Coordinates of C-alpha atoms and ligand atoms in Angstrom, one line a residue:
M1 CA 31.8 19.4 -11.2
T2 CA 28.5 18.0 -10.0
R3 CA 28.0 14.4 -10.7
T4 CA 24.9 13.5 -12.8
R5 CA 22.3 12.0 -10.5
R6 CA 20.6 9.2 -12.4
C7 CA 17.3 7.5 -11.9
V8 CA 15.9 4.4 -13.7
L9 CA 12.2 4.6 -14.2
A10 CA 9.9 1.7 -15.0
Y11 CA 8.2 3.0 -18.1
S12 CA 4.9 1.7 -19.4
G13 CA 4.4 4.5 -21.9
G14 CA 1.1 5.6 -20.2
L15 CA 0.3 9.1 -19.0
D16 CA 1.6 8.6 -15.4
T17 CA 5.0 7.4 -16.4
S18 CA 5.3 9.8 -19.3
V19 CA 4.7 12.8 -17.0
S20 CA 7.0 11.1 -14.4
I21 CA 10.1 11.4 -16.8
R22 CA 9.7 15.2 -16.8
W23 CA 8.8 15.5 -13.1
L24 CA 11.8 13.5 -12.0
Q25 CA 14.0 15.9 -14.0
E26 CA 12.3 19.1 -12.9
E27 CA 11.5 18.4 -9.3
L28 CA 14.3 16.1 -8.2
G29 CA 17.0 17.0 -10.7
Y30 CA 17.5 13.4 -12.0
E31 CA 18.7 12.3 -15.4
V32 CA 16.1 9.7 -16.3
V33 CA 16.8 6.4 -17.9
T34 CA 13.7 4.4 -18.7
C35 CA 13.2 0.7 -18.7
T36 CA 10.3 -1.1 -20.3
A37 CA 9.9 -4.8 -19.6
D38 CA 7.8 -7.0 -21.9
I39 CA 6.0 -9.5 -19.8
G40 CA 3.4 -10.3 -22.3
E41 CA 1.0 -7.4 -22.0
A42 CA 0.8 -7.2 -25.8
K43 CA 2.1 -3.7 -26.3
D44 CA 4.6 -2.4 -28.8
V45 CA 7.7 -2.2 -26.7
D46 CA 9.8 -0.5 -29.5
E47 CA 7.1 2.1 -29.8
V48 CA 7.1 2.7 -26.1
T49 CA 10.9 3.1 -25.9
E50 CA 10.8 5.6 -28.7
R51 CA 8.2 7.5 -26.8
A52 CA 10.4 7.5 -23.7
L53 CA 13.2 9.2 -25.7
R54 CA 10.8 11.7 -27.2
N55 CA 9.6 12.5 -23.7
G56 CA 13.1 13.3 -22.5
A57 CA 14.7 10.1 -21.3
A58 CA 18.5 10.0 -21.7
A59 CA 18.3 6.3 -22.6
A60 CA 15.5 3.9 -22.9
Y61 CA 15.9 0.1 -22.2
A62 CA 13.6 -2.6 -23.5
V63 CA 13.7 -6.1 -22.0
D64 CA 11.9 -9.1 -23.2
A65 CA 11.2 -10.9 -20.0
R66 CA 8.3 -13.2 -21.0
R67 CA 10.0 -16.5 -20.8
L68 CA 11.9 -15.8 -17.7
F69 CA 8.7 -14.4 -16.1
V70 CA 6.7 -17.6 -16.8
E71 CA 9.5 -20.1 -16.0
E72 CA 11.0 -18.4 -12.9
F73 CA 8.0 -16.7 -11.3
C74 CA 4.7 -18.1 -12.6
F75 CA 5.6 -21.8 -12.8
P76 CA 7.2 -22.0 -9.3
T77 CA 4.0 -20.4 -8.0
L78 CA 1.9 -22.9 -9.9
A79 CA 4.0 -25.7 -8.4
A80 CA 3.3 -24.2 -5.0
S81 CA -0.4 -24.2 -5.8
A82 CA -0.5 -20.6 -4.7
M83 CA -3.6 -18.5 -5.3
Y84 CA -4.2 -15.5 -3.2
E85 CA -7.2 -16.0 -1.0
G86 CA -7.8 -19.2 -3.0
A87 CA -8.9 -17.1 -6.0
Y88 CA -6.2 -14.8 -7.6
P89 CA -3.4 -16.5 -9.5
L90 CA -1.2 -13.4 -8.7
A91 CA -0.2 -12.2 -12.2
T92 CA 0.4 -8.6 -11.2
A93 CA 2.0 -9.5 -7.9
L94 CA 4.5 -11.9 -9.6
A95 CA 5.5 -9.4 -12.2
R96 CA 6.5 -6.6 -9.7
P97 CA 9.6 -8.3 -8.1
L98 CA 10.8 -9.2 -11.6
I99 CA 10.5 -5.7 -12.8
A100 CA 12.2 -4.5 -9.7
K101 CA 15.1 -6.8 -10.4
I102 CA 15.3 -5.6 -14.0
L103 CA 15.4 -2.0 -12.7
V104 CA 18.1 -2.8 -10.2
D105 CA 20.2 -4.5 -12.9
V106 CA 19.9 -1.4 -15.2
A107 CA 20.6 0.9 -12.2
R108 CA 23.9 -0.9 -11.5
D109 CA 24.9 -0.7 -15.2
E110 CA 24.0 3.0 -15.4
G111 CA 25.5 4.0 -12.1
A112 CA 22.1 5.2 -10.9
E113 CA 21.3 6.1 -7.4
A114 CA 17.5 5.7 -7.6
V115 CA 14.8 3.7 -9.3
A116 CA 11.3 4.9 -9.9
H117 CA 7.9 3.5 -10.6
G118 CA 4.4 4.9 -11.5
C119 CA 2.4 3.3 -8.7
T120 CA -0.2 5.2 -6.7
G121 CA -0.3 5.3 -2.9
K122 CA -3.4 3.1 -2.7
G123 CA -2.4 -0.2 -4.1
N124 CA -0.2 -3.2 -3.4
D125 CA 2.1 -2.5 -6.3
Q126 CA 4.0 0.3 -4.6
V127 CA 4.7 -2.0 -1.7
R128 CA 6.0 -4.7 -4.0
F129 CA 8.3 -2.5 -5.9
D130 CA 9.7 -0.7 -2.8
V131 CA 10.1 -3.9 -0.8
A132 CA 11.7 -5.9 -3.7
T133 CA 14.1 -3.1 -4.3
A134 CA 15.0 -2.9 -0.7
A135 CA 15.7 -6.6 -0.6
L136 CA 17.9 -6.5 -3.7
A137 CA 19.6 -3.2 -3.3
P138 CA 19.2 -1.6 0.1
D139 CA 21.4 1.3 -1.0
L140 CA 19.1 2.5 -3.9
Q141 CA 16.4 5.1 -3.4
V142 CA 12.9 4.3 -4.6
V143 CA 11.0 7.3 -5.9
A144 CA 7.2 7.1 -6.6
P145 CA 6.3 10.3 -8.4
V146 CA 2.6 9.5 -8.7
R147 CA 2.4 8.8 -5.0
D148 CA 4.2 12.0 -4.2
W149 CA 2.8 14.6 -6.6
E150 CA -0.5 16.2 -5.9
M151 CA -1.9 15.9 -9.4
G152 CA -5.1 14.1 -10.5
R153 CA -5.6 13.0 -14.1
P154 CA -6.8 16.4 -15.4
Q155 CA -3.8 18.2 -13.8
E156 CA -1.4 15.6 -15.3
I157 CA -2.9 16.2 -18.7
D158 CA -2.4 20.0 -18.2
Y159 CA 1.2 19.3 -17.0
A160 CA 1.8 17.2 -20.1
R161 CA 0.4 19.9 -22.4
E162 CA 2.5 22.6 -20.8
H163 CA 5.7 20.6 -21.0
G164 CA 5.1 19.3 -24.5
I165 CA 4.9 15.7 -23.3
E166 CA 3.4 13.3 -25.7
I167 CA 0.2 11.8 -24.3
P168 CA -0.5 8.3 -25.4
V169 CA -3.7 8.1 -27.4
T170 CA -5.9 5.9 -25.4
Q171 CA -9.6 6.3 -25.2
E172 CA -10.9 7.4 -21.8
S173 CA -11.8 4.3 -19.8
P174 CA -13.4 4.1 -16.4
Y175 CA -11.3 1.0 -15.7
S176 CA -7.8 0.4 -14.3
V177 CA -6.3 -2.5 -16.2
D178 CA -3.0 -4.4 -15.7
A179 CA -2.1 -7.3 -17.8
N180 CA 0.7 -9.7 -18.4
I181 CA 1.0 -13.2 -19.8
W182 CA -0.2 -14.8 -16.5
G183 CA -3.4 -12.8 -16.3
R184 CA -5.3 -9.6 -16.6
S185 CA -6.8 -7.5 -13.9
I186 CA -9.6 -4.9 -14.1
E187 CA -10.7 -2.6 -11.3
A188 CA -12.6 0.7 -10.8
G189 CA -15.5 2.3 -12.6
P190 CA -18.8 0.3 -12.3
L191 CA -16.9 -2.5 -10.7
E192 CA -16.6 -0.5 -7.5
D193 CA -20.2 -1.6 -6.7
P194 CA -19.7 -5.1 -5.5
W195 CA -23.3 -5.9 -6.1
R196 CA -23.2 -5.1 -9.7
E197 CA -22.5 -7.8 -12.3
P198 CA -19.4 -6.9 -14.3
P199 CA -20.3 -5.3 -17.7
A200 CA -19.4 -7.4 -20.7
E201 CA -16.9 -4.8 -21.8
V202 CA -14.4 -5.5 -19.0
Y203 CA -13.5 -8.9 -20.5
A204 CA -10.9 -9.0 -23.2
W205 CA -9.4 -12.5 -23.0
T206 CA -12.4 -14.7 -22.4
A207 CA -15.5 -15.4 -24.4
D208 CA -18.9 -15.1 -22.7
P209 CA -19.3 -18.6 -21.2
A210 CA -23.0 -18.5 -22.2
T211 CA -22.2 -18.3 -25.9
A212 CA -18.9 -20.2 -25.9
P213 CA -18.9 -23.4 -28.0
G214 CA -21.2 -25.9 -26.2
D215 CA -19.4 -29.0 -27.2
G216 CA -16.3 -27.9 -25.3
G217 CA -12.7 -28.8 -25.9
L218 CA -10.6 -31.6 -24.7
L219 CA -6.9 -31.1 -24.2
S220 CA -3.9 -32.7 -22.5
L221 CA -1.2 -31.2 -20.4
T222 CA 2.1 -32.8 -19.6
F223 CA 4.1 -32.0 -16.5
E224 CA 7.7 -32.8 -15.5
H225 CA 8.5 -32.4 -11.8
G226 CA 5.5 -30.1 -11.5
V227 CA 6.4 -27.9 -14.5
P228 CA 4.1 -27.8 -17.6
V229 CA 6.2 -28.9 -20.6
A230 CA 3.7 -29.9 -23.3
L231 CA 0.3 -29.1 -24.6
D232 CA -1.5 -31.8 -26.5
G233 CA 1.8 -33.7 -26.7
E234 CA 3.7 -30.8 -28.3
R235 CA 6.7 -29.6 -26.2
L236 CA 6.6 -25.9 -25.7
A237 CA 8.6 -23.3 -23.8
G238 CA 6.7 -21.9 -20.9
D239 CA 5.7 -18.6 -22.5
L240 CA 4.5 -20.2 -25.6
L241 CA 2.5 -22.8 -23.8
V242 CA 0.9 -20.2 -21.6
T243 CA 0.1 -18.0 -24.6
R244 CA -1.5 -20.8 -26.5
L245 CA -3.5 -22.0 -23.5
N246 CA -4.8 -18.5 -22.8
A247 CA -6.3 -18.4 -26.3
L248 CA -7.7 -22.0 -26.1
A249 CA -9.2 -21.7 -22.7
G250 CA -10.3 -18.1 -23.2
A251 CA -12.3 -19.1 -26.2
H252 CA -14.3 -21.5 -23.9
G253 CA -14.9 -18.7 -21.4
V254 CA -12.6 -20.2 -18.9
G255 CA -10.6 -18.0 -16.5
R256 CA -13.0 -15.3 -15.3
I257 CA -12.6 -14.5 -11.6
D258 CA -14.7 -12.0 -9.6
H259 CA -13.0 -11.5 -6.3
L260 CA -13.5 -9.1 -3.4
E261 CA -9.9 -8.9 -2.2
N262 CA -8.1 -7.9 0.9
R263 CA -5.3 -5.5 0.0
L264 CA -2.1 -5.3 2.0
V265 CA -2.8 -1.6 2.6
G266 CA -6.0 -2.4 4.5
I267 CA -8.6 -1.8 1.8
K268 CA -11.1 -4.3 0.4
S269 CA -11.4 -4.0 -3.3
R270 CA -13.4 -5.6 -6.0
E271 CA -11.2 -7.2 -8.7
I272 CA -12.0 -8.9 -11.9
Y273 CA -9.4 -11.2 -13.3
E274 CA -9.0 -13.1 -16.5
A275 CA -6.4 -15.9 -16.2
P276 CA -7.4 -18.7 -18.6
A277 CA -4.1 -20.5 -18.7
A278 CA -3.4 -20.1 -15.0
I279 CA -6.8 -21.5 -14.0
V280 CA -6.4 -24.6 -16.3
L281 CA -2.8 -25.2 -15.2
H282 CA -3.7 -25.0 -11.5
A283 CA -6.5 -27.5 -12.0
A284 CA -4.3 -29.9 -14.0
H285 CA -1.3 -29.6 -11.7
T286 CA -3.4 -30.3 -8.6
A287 CA -5.0 -33.3 -10.3
L288 CA -1.5 -34.7 -10.9
E289 CA -0.5 -34.1 -7.3
T290 CA -3.6 -36.0 -6.1
L291 CA -2.2 -38.9 -8.0
T292 CA 1.5 -38.7 -7.1
L293 CA 1.8 -37.2 -3.6
G294 CA 1.3 -39.0 -0.4
R295 CA -1.5 -37.8 1.9
D296 CA 0.7 -36.0 4.4
V297 CA 2.8 -34.1 1.9
F298 CA -0.3 -33.2 -0.2
Q299 CA -2.1 -31.8 2.8
L300 CA 0.8 -29.9 4.3
K301 CA 1.6 -28.4 0.9
R302 CA -2.0 -27.1 0.7
Q303 CA -1.5 -25.2 3.9
L304 CA 1.8 -23.8 2.8
A305 CA 0.3 -22.7 -0.6
D306 CA -1.5 -19.9 1.3
D307 CA 1.7 -18.7 2.8
W308 CA 3.4 -18.7 -0.6
A309 CA 0.4 -16.7 -2.0
R310 CA 0.4 -14.2 0.8
L311 CA 4.1 -13.5 0.7
V312 CA 4.0 -13.0 -3.1
Y313 CA 1.0 -10.8 -2.7
D314 CA 2.8 -8.8 0.0
G315 CA 5.8 -8.2 -2.2
L316 CA 8.2 -10.5 -0.2
W317 CA 9.4 -12.6 -3.2
F318 CA 13.0 -11.9 -2.4
G319 CA 12.6 -12.8 1.2
Q320 CA 13.9 -15.9 3.0
L321 CA 10.5 -17.5 3.5
R322 CA 10.1 -17.8 -0.2
S323 CA 13.4 -19.5 -0.6
A324 CA 12.6 -21.8 2.2
L325 CA 9.2 -22.7 0.9
A326 CA 10.7 -23.1 -2.6
A327 CA 13.1 -25.8 -1.3
F328 CA 10.1 -27.6 0.3
V329 CA 8.1 -27.4 -2.9
A330 CA 11.0 -28.5 -5.1
V331 CA 11.3 -31.8 -3.1
T332 CA 7.5 -32.4 -3.3
Q333 CA 7.5 -31.9 -7.1
E334 CA 10.0 -34.8 -7.7
P335 CA 7.3 -37.3 -8.5
V336 CA 4.8 -34.8 -10.1
S337 CA 5.4 -35.9 -13.7
G338 CA 2.7 -37.1 -16.0
E339 CA -0.3 -36.2 -18.1
V340 CA -3.7 -34.7 -17.3
R341 CA -6.7 -34.4 -19.6
V342 CA -9.1 -31.5 -19.1
R343 CA -12.4 -30.7 -20.7
L344 CA -13.1 -27.0 -21.2
R345 CA -16.7 -26.1 -21.6
R346 CA -18.7 -22.9 -21.2
G347 CA -16.5 -21.3 -18.5
T348 CA -15.6 -24.4 -16.7
V349 CA -12.6 -26.6 -16.6
A350 CA -13.0 -30.2 -15.6
V351 CA -10.2 -32.7 -15.1
V352 CA -11.3 -35.9 -16.9
G353 CA -8.2 -38.0 -16.8
R354 CA -4.8 -38.2 -15.2
R355 CA -1.9 -40.7 -15.4
A356 CA 1.7 -40.7 -14.1
P357 CA 4.6 -43.1 -14.0
G358 CA 4.9 -42.5 -10.3
S359 CA 1.1 -42.8 -9.6
L360 CA 0.3 -43.9 -6.1
Y361 CA -3.2 -44.9 -7.2
R362 CA -3.4 -48.7 -7.4
E363 CA -6.5 -50.1 -9.0
E364 CA -6.1 -53.5 -7.3
L365 CA -6.2 -51.7 -3.9
A366 CA -9.0 -49.3 -4.8
T367 CA -11.4 -51.7 -6.6
Y368 CA -14.7 -52.8 -5.3
D369 CA -14.5 -55.9 -7.5
R370 CA -13.8 -58.7 -5.1
R371 CA -12.1 -60.8 -7.7
Q372 CA -9.3 -58.3 -8.3
D373 CA -9.1 -56.9 -4.8
V374 CA -5.8 -57.3 -3.0
F375 CA -6.7 -55.1 0.0
D376 CA -6.5 -57.1 3.2
H377 CA -10.0 -56.5 4.7
S378 CA -9.2 -58.4 7.9
A379 CA -6.3 -56.0 8.5
A380 CA -8.8 -53.1 8.6
R381 CA -10.4 -54.6 11.8
G382 CA -7.2 -54.5 13.8
F383 CA -6.2 -51.1 12.4
I384 CA -9.5 -49.6 13.5
E385 CA -9.3 -51.3 16.8
L386 CA -6.0 -49.4 17.6
F387 CA -7.0 -46.2 15.8
G388 CA -10.1 -45.9 17.9
L389 CA -8.4 -47.1 21.1
P390 CA -7.7 -43.6 22.6
L391 CA -11.3 -42.5 22.1
R392 CA -12.8 -45.7 23.5
T393 CA -10.5 -45.5 26.5
Q394 CA -11.3 -41.9 27.2
A395 CA -15.0 -42.4 26.8
R396 CA -14.9 -45.4 29.2
I397 CA -13.0 -43.5 31.9
Q398 CA -14.1 -40.0 31.6
G399 CA -17.5 -40.4 30.0
A400 CA -18.5 -39.6 26.4
L401 CA -17.7 -36.0 25.5
E402 CA -20.2 -35.8 22.6
D403 CA -23.1 -38.0 23.6
T404 CA -25.5 -35.5 25.3
G405 CA -28.5 -37.8 25.1
P406 CA -30.9 -38.7 22.3
L407 CA -31.2 -36.3 19.4
P408 CA -34.4 -34.2 19.4
L409 CA -35.8 -36.0 16.3
E410 CA -39.2 -37.6 15.9
R411 CA -38.8 -41.3 15.3
R412 CA -41.1 -43.7 13.6
V413 CA -40.8 -47.4 13.8
K414 CA -42.6 -50.3 12.2
R415 CA -42.4 -53.9 13.6
R416 CA -43.8 -57.1 12.4
Ligands
LIG501 N1 -5.3 -6.5 -7.1 C1 -4.2 -7.1 -7.9 C2 -3.0 -7.1 -7.1 O1 -2.8 -6.4 -6.1 C3 -4.1 -6.4 -9.2 C4 -3.4 -5.1 -9.2 C5 -3.5 -4.4 -10.5 N2 -2.5 -3.3 -10.6 C6 -2.8 -2.2 -11.2 N3 -1.9 -1.3 -11.1 N4 -3.9 -2.0 -11.9 O2 -2.1 -7.8 -7.5

């Protein structure tokens, strides 16, 4: 008796993964179980699982992962202030390790020996799936049919016709789009010319900033220990808060990003992102940190944010560096509770107010009003004396390093 070899396929319902079901059966002899995770890309997951069964899956799982995705992947990354290359809030990159974990869980329950995904061989996503799976379940095989087969889109369509595979009805688009609750990404087609302004049609979540309401919108965000918990005073679970903020900020044209990005696989690619909620939350969260963190922690944290972003981008979510950085970030977020007011207007987000019980800002220290000032001006003298002592000593003994003579500037002087 030969044992059934089973493979769990991440199934989106699109052409690639629909063809993959059959290909995994025919070419590799797997029984295929599909798994479709809802992470807020606004597709009908029931419809997708039905399609999986019609296309030959032995079983089709559906998982609603929206809340977990926001609270366990997006919000920690927000707390870390991590944006890849300072620009990309990492929506796709954050979803991959979660989907990998969901696949591994199903693979264990189904006694599968492999997991599969529909990534191509050119992108970052294949790396993220493969590496996340390796970290969680080193014994599982990872199969990537689209990377391995030699078919282009027309051949895939032929293959689907020949095998009676239901092809999803989507109109032919020049773009490659990926979306989840934390953001949407658009590549390819006319965007491949980095000089060309993105055509209006690439945007789906954000209004054109030029025609967005000119009077703007004011809203408030409440954070507890670095986690967003309320919008305009209303407490909301993470996924609901992000969904609502995407709509609010998107209507003001906030959240458009045009980035020429360094992929892990060595390619530069031009990416358009829409991430209204992420952009607003990052601005608000950082504003609260400026109020509640000491200078040394705030500045070191900014450096480590790049490391967090890079490791997420590179698919290393389940590695030790992320755990170690998460421990650091968690300590820093202790005092990051409070409220931030932001003004959204025509594609911009401006922080216009911030307050926190643990605010380190003291008006009586900062004020220029002499009557309220408690800052000890005489102490500044002694402080600067000592702070500048090493430079003064060195200049006296070794000569000035920087003073290379008078600047080559024409001077004018008037005397009386
Ligand atoms: N460049 C982004 C990233 O690497 C977005 C990738 C979008 N993925 C896709 N399959 N279209 O995270």
